[in-house]
Structures are given as C-alpha cells and as structure tokens.
Amino acid sequence: MPQKKSVPKYWQDGHVFRGESIHHNSDDNVARKMRTSMFRSVESAIRRVSTSSPSTSTSSTHFARQCLSSESTPARKVAVLGAAGGIGQPLALLMKLNPLVSSLSLYDIAGTPGVAAVVSHINTRSEVAGYKSEDQLAQALDGCDLVIIPAGVPRKPGITR
C-alpha cells in the first residue's frame, strides 16, 4: 500500500508551487488578499500622514483615539491619480468607504467623471470630485494629505510581461 506524502503547511494554504496553485480558486483568494492588503496599507498611510504633522504636539495614541472615535473625524483629502483604470476604480471605492477620508479627488488622463459619479453615490460623508485634463491636475492635488498613483502605461504591441 503506497504511503501518503506529507505536504508542507504553506502548500496547504494555497501558495503557488511551480506555477500551479493548490486551490482552484486561488485567483479569487489572491485578489481578495491583495485588496485587503492594499486597503490596510493605504489606511496606515493616512494615519501616518496625520501623525507626522509637525504642528501637533499630541501623542500618537491620542490621535488614534481621535480617528477611531465616532465624535469627529479629521479632515483628510486623498487624491487617486489613475482612477479610471482597473486598480484605480476599486481603490477609489475603498477610499470612499474609509471613514478617515473626508475629500476624494479622482484624476485620470482618460477622464473620471463617470467614476466620480458612481463613487459619489456611496452613502458616506466624504466628498468626491473628478478631474480629467492636465489643466485640472493642480486642482486635484491642491491640499492633499495623501496621493495614491495606481496609474500605468498600456503595453505596446509585441511587449509581454
């Protein structure tokens, strides 16, 4: 009777081995983990920007309590440059849902009024503005506490990863 080989723990968790994943739905798992990781890193960046302000002399624990309290949320403006792309759209959605963001500027050279209109329908307190031309880039970045750039350049014909 053949003996079963033990599989290392990290293979069982769905990690990739020689280009093949252990789970059939690993693409969904990877996308979910990436979205969660991206949201956490952006949220921590917003908090770092807030705590690094030289004009405040309060401790970071006081700031954390202030951010997490329901009494008042600090005004934070976030700009997403490349908001009409495949990463920029869900990122704009996550930023709109983040209670630390009070104003959201969406910019893309392809134009973002449609993305801004859709994201603005989400029932949160943050305001959304879409900017589409290079003349409006300065307006989109004016007063921003955090700028996120998920923009990229399309591949030229014949170029592969």
PDB file of C-alpha atoms in Angstrom:
ATOM      1  CA  MET A   1       0.000   0.000   0.000  1.00  0.00           C
ATOM      2  CA  PRO A   2       1.532   3.343  -1.042  1.00  0.00           C
ATOM      3  CA  GLN A   3       2.333   5.800   1.691  1.00  0.00           C
ATOM      4  CA  LYS A   4       0.886   9.305   1.575  1.00  0.00           C
ATOM      5  CA  LYS A   5       3.482  12.037   1.417  1.00  0.00           C
ATOM      6  CA  SER A   6       3.113  14.853   3.868  1.00  0.00           C
ATOM      7  CA  VAL A   7       2.627  18.223   2.241  1.00  0.00           C
ATOM      8  CA  PRO A   8       4.240  21.277   3.864  1.00  0.00           C
ATOM      9  CA  LYS A   9       1.822  23.608   5.643  1.00  0.00           C
ATOM     10  CA  TYR A  10       2.481  26.515   3.286  1.00  0.00           C
ATOM     11  CA  TRP A  11       1.408  24.399   0.300  1.00  0.00           C
ATOM     12  CA  GLN A  12      -1.892  23.605   2.008  1.00  0.00           C
ATOM     13  CA  ASP A  13      -2.579  27.313   2.473  1.00  0.00           C
ATOM     14  CA  GLY A  14      -2.830  27.809  -1.281  1.00  0.00           C
ATOM     15  CA  HIS A  15       0.644  29.063  -2.077  1.00  0.00           C
ATOM     16  CA  VAL A  16       1.920  28.625  -5.612  1.00  0.00           C
ATOM     17  CA  PHE A  17       4.336  25.798  -6.447  1.00  0.00           C
ATOM     18  CA  ARG A  18       5.926  25.582  -9.904  1.00  0.00           C
ATOM     19  CA  GLY A  19       3.287  27.816 -11.447  1.00  0.00           C
ATOM     20  CA  GLU A  20       0.351  25.721 -10.228  1.00  0.00           C
ATOM     21  CA  SER A  21      -1.777  26.621  -7.266  1.00  0.00           C
ATOM     22  CA  ILE A  22      -3.035  24.125  -4.727  1.00  0.00           C
ATOM     23  CA  HIS A  23      -6.584  25.539  -4.736  1.00  0.00           C
ATOM     24  CA  HIS A  24      -8.578  26.005  -7.917  1.00  0.00           C
ATOM     25  CA  ASN A  25      -9.994  29.324  -6.758  1.00  0.00           C
ATOM     26  CA  SER A  26      -6.621  30.788  -5.764  1.00  0.00           C
ATOM     27  CA  ASP A  27      -7.057  33.706  -8.187  1.00  0.00           C
ATOM     28  CA  ASP A  28     -10.040  34.849  -6.125  1.00  0.00           C
ATOM     29  CA  ASN A  29      -8.086  34.320  -2.909  1.00  0.00           C
ATOM     30  CA  VAL A  30      -5.090  36.260  -4.214  1.00  0.00           C
ATOM     31  CA  ALA A  31      -7.286  39.125  -5.416  1.00  0.00           C
ATOM     32  CA  ARG A  32      -9.093  39.236  -2.063  1.00  0.00           C
ATOM     33  CA  LYS A  33      -5.795  39.230  -0.149  1.00  0.00           C
ATOM     34  CA  MET A  34      -4.387  41.955  -2.406  1.00  0.00           C
ATOM     35  CA  ARG A  35      -7.453  44.161  -1.906  1.00  0.00           C
ATOM     36  CA  THR A  36      -7.324  43.665   1.855  1.00  0.00           C
ATOM     37  CA  SER A  37      -3.598  44.351   1.958  1.00  0.00           C
ATOM     38  CA  MET A  38      -3.953  47.439  -0.236  1.00  0.00           C
ATOM     39  CA  PHE A  39      -6.748  48.823   1.951  1.00  0.00           C
ATOM     40  CA  ARG A  40      -4.729  48.270   5.137  1.00  0.00           C
ATOM     41  CA  SER A  41      -1.591  49.882   3.721  1.00  0.00           C
ATOM     42  CA  VAL A  42      -3.480  52.934   2.457  1.00  0.00           C
ATOM     43  CA  GLU A  43      -5.298  53.289   5.768  1.00  0.00           C
ATOM     44  CA  SER A  44      -1.998  53.120   7.670  1.00  0.00           C
ATOM     45  CA  ALA A  45      -0.512  55.721   5.294  1.00  0.00           C
ATOM     46  CA  ILE A  46      -3.387  58.078   6.048  1.00  0.00           C
ATOM     47  CA  ARG A  47      -2.778  57.626   9.748  1.00  0.00           C
ATOM     48  CA  ARG A  48       0.987  58.169   9.329  1.00  0.00           C
ATOM     49  CA  VAL A  49       0.394  61.399   7.415  1.00  0.00           C
ATOM     50  CA  SER A  50      -1.829  62.591  10.205  1.00  0.00           C
ATOM     51  CA  THR A  51       0.642  61.757  12.967  1.00  0.00           C
ATOM     52  CA  SER A  52       3.665  63.198  11.154  1.00  0.00           C
ATOM     53  CA  SER A  53       2.215  66.706  11.147  1.00  0.00           C
ATOM     54  CA  PRO A  54       4.832  68.893  12.908  1.00  0.00           C
ATOM     55  CA  SER A  55       2.254  71.413  14.138  1.00  0.00           C
ATOM     56  CA  THR A  56       0.637  68.980  16.556  1.00  0.00           C
ATOM     57  CA  SER A  57       2.232  68.051  19.833  1.00  0.00           C
ATOM     58  CA  THR A  58      -0.229  65.315  20.818  1.00  0.00           C
ATOM     59  CA  SER A  59       0.750  61.702  21.202  1.00  0.00           C
ATOM     60  CA  SER A  60       0.028  59.064  18.579  1.00  0.00           C
ATOM     61  CA  THR A  61      -2.301  57.186  20.933  1.00  0.00           C
ATOM     62  CA  HIS A  62      -4.387  60.331  21.366  1.00  0.00           C
ATOM     63  CA  PHE A  63      -4.539  60.677  17.588  1.00  0.00           C
ATOM     64  CA  ALA A  64      -5.558  57.019  17.191  1.00  0.00           C
ATOM     65  CA  ARG A  65      -8.362  57.522  19.700  1.00  0.00           C
ATOM     66  CA  GLN A  66      -9.467  60.633  17.839  1.00  0.00           C
ATOM     67  CA  CYS A  67      -9.511  58.761  14.496  1.00  0.00           C
ATOM     68  CA  LEU A  68     -11.414  55.797  15.860  1.00  0.00           C
ATOM     69  CA  SER A  69     -13.959  57.780  17.844  1.00  0.00           C
ATOM     70  CA  SER A  70     -17.373  58.465  16.411  1.00  0.00           C
ATOM     71  CA  GLU A  71     -17.451  62.063  17.655  1.00  0.00           C
ATOM     72  CA  SER A  72     -15.446  63.696  14.905  1.00  0.00           C
ATOM     73  CA  THR A  73     -13.243  62.512  12.104  1.00  0.00           C
ATOM     74  CA  PRO A  74     -10.252  64.509  10.958  1.00  0.00           C
ATOM     75  CA  ALA A  75     -10.468  66.113   7.529  1.00  0.00           C
ATOM     76  CA  ARG A  76      -8.179  64.217   5.149  1.00  0.00           C
ATOM     77  CA  LYS A  77      -8.026  64.808   1.422  1.00  0.00           C
ATOM     78  CA  VAL A  78      -6.886  61.892  -0.735  1.00  0.00           C
ATOM     79  CA  ALA A  79      -6.143  62.002  -4.464  1.00  0.00           C
ATOM     80  CA  VAL A  80      -6.172  58.917  -6.689  1.00  0.00           C
ATOM     81  CA  LEU A  81      -4.226  59.504  -9.918  1.00  0.00           C
ATOM     82  CA  GLY A  82      -5.214  56.844 -12.433  1.00  0.00           C
ATOM     83  CA  ALA A  83      -8.722  56.420 -11.035  1.00  0.00           C
ATOM     84  CA  ALA A  84     -10.310  55.195 -14.279  1.00  0.00           C
ATOM     85  CA  GLY A  85      -8.111  52.085 -14.500  1.00  0.00           C
ATOM     86  CA  GLY A  86      -8.677  48.550 -13.305  1.00  0.00           C
ATOM     87  CA  ILE A  87      -6.920  49.176  -9.978  1.00  0.00           C
ATOM     88  CA  GLY A  88      -7.931  52.824  -9.571  1.00  0.00           C
ATOM     89  CA  GLN A  89     -11.687  52.195  -9.645  1.00  0.00           C
ATOM     90  CA  PRO A  90     -11.851  49.695  -6.754  1.00  0.00           C
ATOM     91  CA  LEU A  91      -9.252  51.758  -4.890  1.00  0.00           C
ATOM     92  CA  ALA A  92     -11.459  54.844  -5.230  1.00  0.00           C
ATOM     93  CA  LEU A  93     -14.359  52.783  -3.881  1.00  0.00           C
ATOM     94  CA  LEU A  94     -12.298  51.704  -0.857  1.00  0.00           C
ATOM     95  CA  MET A  95     -11.186  55.273  -0.204  1.00  0.00           C
ATOM     96  CA  LYS A  96     -14.787  56.477  -0.347  1.00  0.00           C
ATOM     97  CA  LEU A  97     -15.729  53.866   2.251  1.00  0.00           C
ATOM     98  CA  ASN A  98     -12.839  54.816   4.554  1.00  0.00           C
ATOM     99  CA  PRO A  99     -14.086  56.984   7.441  1.00  0.00           C
ATOM    100  CA  LEU A 100     -10.700  58.756   7.656  1.00  0.00           C
ATOM    101  CA  VAL A 101     -11.162  60.297   4.183  1.00  0.00           C
ATOM    102  CA  SER A 102     -13.218  63.491   4.030  1.00  0.00           C
ATOM    103  CA  SER A 103     -12.475  64.526   0.450  1.00  0.00           C
ATOM    104  CA  LEU A 104     -11.587  62.331  -2.524  1.00  0.00           C
ATOM    105  CA  SER A 105     -10.082  63.669  -5.761  1.00  0.00           C
ATOM    106  CA  LEU A 106     -10.153  61.308  -8.737  1.00  0.00           C
ATOM    107  CA  TYR A 107      -7.911  62.059 -11.720  1.00  0.00           C
ATOM    108  CA  ASP A 108      -7.112  60.190 -14.915  1.00  0.00           C
ATOM    109  CA  ILE A 109      -5.997  61.253 -18.371  1.00  0.00           C
ATOM    110  CA  ALA A 110      -8.804  59.081 -19.769  1.00  0.00           C
ATOM    111  CA  GLY A 111     -11.353  61.093 -17.790  1.00  0.00           C
ATOM    112  CA  THR A 112     -13.033  60.213 -14.499  1.00  0.00           C
ATOM    113  CA  PRO A 113     -16.421  61.971 -14.387  1.00  0.00           C
ATOM    114  CA  GLY A 114     -18.214  58.619 -14.700  1.00  0.00           C
ATOM    115  CA  VAL A 115     -16.108  57.008 -11.985  1.00  0.00           C
ATOM    116  CA  ALA A 116     -16.585  60.038  -9.739  1.00  0.00           C
ATOM    117  CA  ALA A 117     -20.353  59.965 -10.325  1.00  0.00           C
ATOM    118  CA  VAL A 118     -20.624  56.279  -9.446  1.00  0.00           C
ATOM    119  CA  VAL A 119     -18.394  56.556  -6.362  1.00  0.00           C
ATOM    120  CA  SER A 120     -20.237  59.658  -5.144  1.00  0.00           C
ATOM    121  CA  HIS A 121     -23.468  57.630  -4.863  1.00  0.00           C
ATOM    122  CA  ILE A 122     -21.996  55.689  -1.937  1.00  0.00           C
ATOM    123  CA  ASN A 123     -23.609  56.998   1.218  1.00  0.00           C
ATOM    124  CA  THR A 124     -20.642  58.310   3.224  1.00  0.00           C
ATOM    125  CA  ARG A 125     -19.681  61.783   4.403  1.00  0.00           C
ATOM    126  CA  SER A 126     -16.693  62.195   2.095  1.00  0.00           C
ATOM    127  CA  GLU A 127     -16.976  64.412  -0.974  1.00  0.00           C
ATOM    128  CA  VAL A 128     -15.893  63.197  -4.417  1.00  0.00           C
ATOM    129  CA  ALA A 129     -14.596  65.287  -7.310  1.00  0.00           C
ATOM    130  CA  GLY A 130     -13.480  64.045 -10.732  1.00  0.00           C
ATOM    131  CA  TYR A 131     -10.768  65.710 -12.824  1.00  0.00           C
ATOM    132  CA  LYS A 132      -9.988  64.772 -16.404  1.00  0.00           C
ATOM    133  CA  SER A 133      -7.497  67.096 -18.081  1.00  0.00           C
ATOM    134  CA  GLU A 134      -3.889  68.004 -17.363  1.00  0.00           C
ATOM    135  CA  ASP A 135      -5.003  71.578 -16.593  1.00  0.00           C
ATOM    136  CA  GLN A 136      -7.012  70.234 -13.657  1.00  0.00           C
ATOM    137  CA  LEU A 137      -4.195  68.154 -12.141  1.00  0.00           C
ATOM    138  CA  ALA A 138      -3.134  71.032  -9.875  1.00  0.00           C
ATOM    139  CA  GLN A 139      -6.728  71.374  -8.637  1.00  0.00           C
ATOM    140  CA  ALA A 140      -6.910  67.642  -7.931  1.00  0.00           C
ATOM    141  CA  LEU A 141      -3.702  67.749  -5.877  1.00  0.00           C
ATOM    142  CA  ASP A 142      -4.423  71.009  -4.054  1.00  0.00           C
ATOM    143  CA  GLY A 143      -4.400  70.437  -0.286  1.00  0.00           C
ATOM    144  CA  CYS A 144      -3.993  66.650  -0.471  1.00  0.00           C
ATOM    145  CA  ASP A 145      -2.743  64.759   2.553  1.00  0.00           C
ATOM    146  CA  LEU A 146      -2.181  61.563   0.559  1.00  0.00           C
ATOM    147  CA  VAL A 147      -1.670  60.906  -3.164  1.00  0.00           C
ATOM    148  CA  ILE A 148      -2.112  57.361  -4.480  1.00  0.00           C
ATOM    149  CA  ILE A 149      -0.915  56.589  -8.009  1.00  0.00           C
ATOM    150  CA  PRO A 150      -2.151  53.245  -9.386  1.00  0.00           C
ATOM    151  CA  ALA A 151      -1.748  54.587 -12.945  1.00  0.00           C
ATOM    152  CA  GLY A 152       0.198  52.702 -15.557  1.00  0.00           C
ATOM    153  CA  VAL A 153       1.083  52.775 -19.223  1.00  0.00           C
ATOM    154  CA  PRO A 154      -0.598  50.353 -21.629  1.00  0.00           C
ATOM    155  CA  ARG A 155       1.691  47.759 -23.183  1.00  0.00           C
ATOM    156  CA  LYS A 156       2.843  48.445 -26.704  1.00  0.00           C
ATOM    157  CA  PRO A 157       2.231  45.793 -29.376  1.00  0.00           C
ATOM    158  CA  GLY A 158       4.663  42.899 -29.010  1.00  0.00           C
ATOM    159  CA  ILE A 159       5.576  43.697 -25.404  1.00  0.00           C
ATOM    160  CA  THR A 160       4.898  40.954 -22.862  1.00  0.00           C
ATOM    161  CA  ARG A 161       5.290  40.767 -19.139  1.00  0.00           C
TER     162      ARG A 161
END
